Amino acid sequence: MDVFQMERSGHGSKRIRKPVVSFLIAFCLLYIASMFYRSSTSVLIGEVSRDIITRGVTENVTRCSETESEDKHSSGTESMAVEKFLGGLLATGFDEESCISRYQAALYRKTSSHKPSAYLVSKLRKYEELHKRCGPNTESYRRTLKKLSSSHTNGTTDCNYIVWTPSNGLGNRIISMASSFLYAVLTNRVLLVDHGTDMAGIFCEPFPDTSWLLPMDFPLSDQFYSLQPGNVHRSESGFSPESPLVDSEVRPVLRALPLLDPIFPARTRQSCFPDKEAVFHHLVRYLFHPSNQAWGLITRFYQAYLASADQKIGLQVRVFNRKASPVSVVQQQILGCIKKEKLLPQVDEQKLIASPSKNKTSRAVTIASLYPEYYESIKSMYWMNPTVNGDVIGVYQPSHEEVQHWGNNIHNLKAWAEISILSLSDVLVTSSWSTFGYVAQGLGGLKPWILYVPAGNRPTDEPCPRGKSMEPCFHFPPDYHRIPSTKERPDAGSPVPHVMQCEDASNGIKLFNS
């Protein structure tokens, strides 16, 4: 077991909200991915019509031969199977009733143009076999527990593990779990996650015939949560191979690795992810499936407000400091974004009723925000005035919690439902610096418009430029990723391939295809 992200939680306890080792792993993977060769392109998954997905093959209204009809039906069935398993990304063999979303979520989204590589699919199947052999309640796991409980911790075990523990909000957690999982896959380790009580029951189990949940009787759990930040080696200059990740008591089992060593062959890296901008997209779709309780929230909202719309638009508004970013200024920024990028039609304040039109488009706007004011403003605008082109605009908000409730299971359940609802959009606007938005765009395979939340008394001239990559931004990469000759972050024209500055965080870096 190698990697930890620590947090103390509980009544009256101090919460450590700083990203630690898991985000260093995220950077490690970003750095590793940046060394991929510049080559292959993605193969497009066959498009399947919405009618075929939801109701089976549509009736052929033209006259055709029986053979042609059978061929089309066979083709449609095969396409449905490809879509159901996300091009081979998802494994077969699950009890579908225990996690309805695993195979149904694809019916609510457009087919992704980012197909997982055959090599990635094979690595995932091998990992599933490893997890089944080494996961909780297996003989290998029990042997490891005995070694942990013994005073004689020297020697090797047949299974190695990574233990993930929670910190920060749900978006940060999902990204760091995905990063930890990829590290586990590439280093033949088993990922165990401690979801605690505030994430209990919001995700399905991702691996067949086993669990990724850290058992409650795991002998080192108390030591994990009793660690102070100083006990975990964390340095902006990078890892030292000699430094322990935790205190010396568990060092023999939890040995540190030089994370930036070139331990993954270039061929492996390239074969896993030929599409540099789809790394997180594949990982998050593979790992994170809404539980049946969460899926109920998602589908009820979708069927009530989104299903009949011609276009679904997601708008995520994350304001970190309400005093620095007044409501009225953020509202102006949102309206400026809508107008400049032509995301919604303008309203006609001179008319009381829209002009008759045969080609009206219905658009459903989902607003995800802790606060209700932005939703109320946009909803009122499109209710009080017709649109200039006659389009019908519906504006909806699933919830407005007002504050982020740390350690609250229902809050995280709602957050996960809203992330998933946003990912079903045709058009997505996310807020700068928001990991909540990063997860939504990754799930949906969407390049979002990035809403810059202004700090001050006036909106910006560029309210929401289009993102160039759907990968999440790593906000605080360690200094060792600066270009040696200039000590600057990599940007366009950088000698570090496929890694450039984030659109929404000047100090951050992310993956790009070019």
XYZ file of C-alpha atoms in Angstrom, residues 353-359 390:
8
model
C -46.340 37.340 -27.226
C -43.854 35.549 -29.470
C -44.412 35.646 -33.225
C -45.874 32.444 -34.689
C -43.199 30.086 -35.959
C -43.301 26.566 -37.350
C -39.716 25.840 -36.354
C -39.980 32.153 -30.812
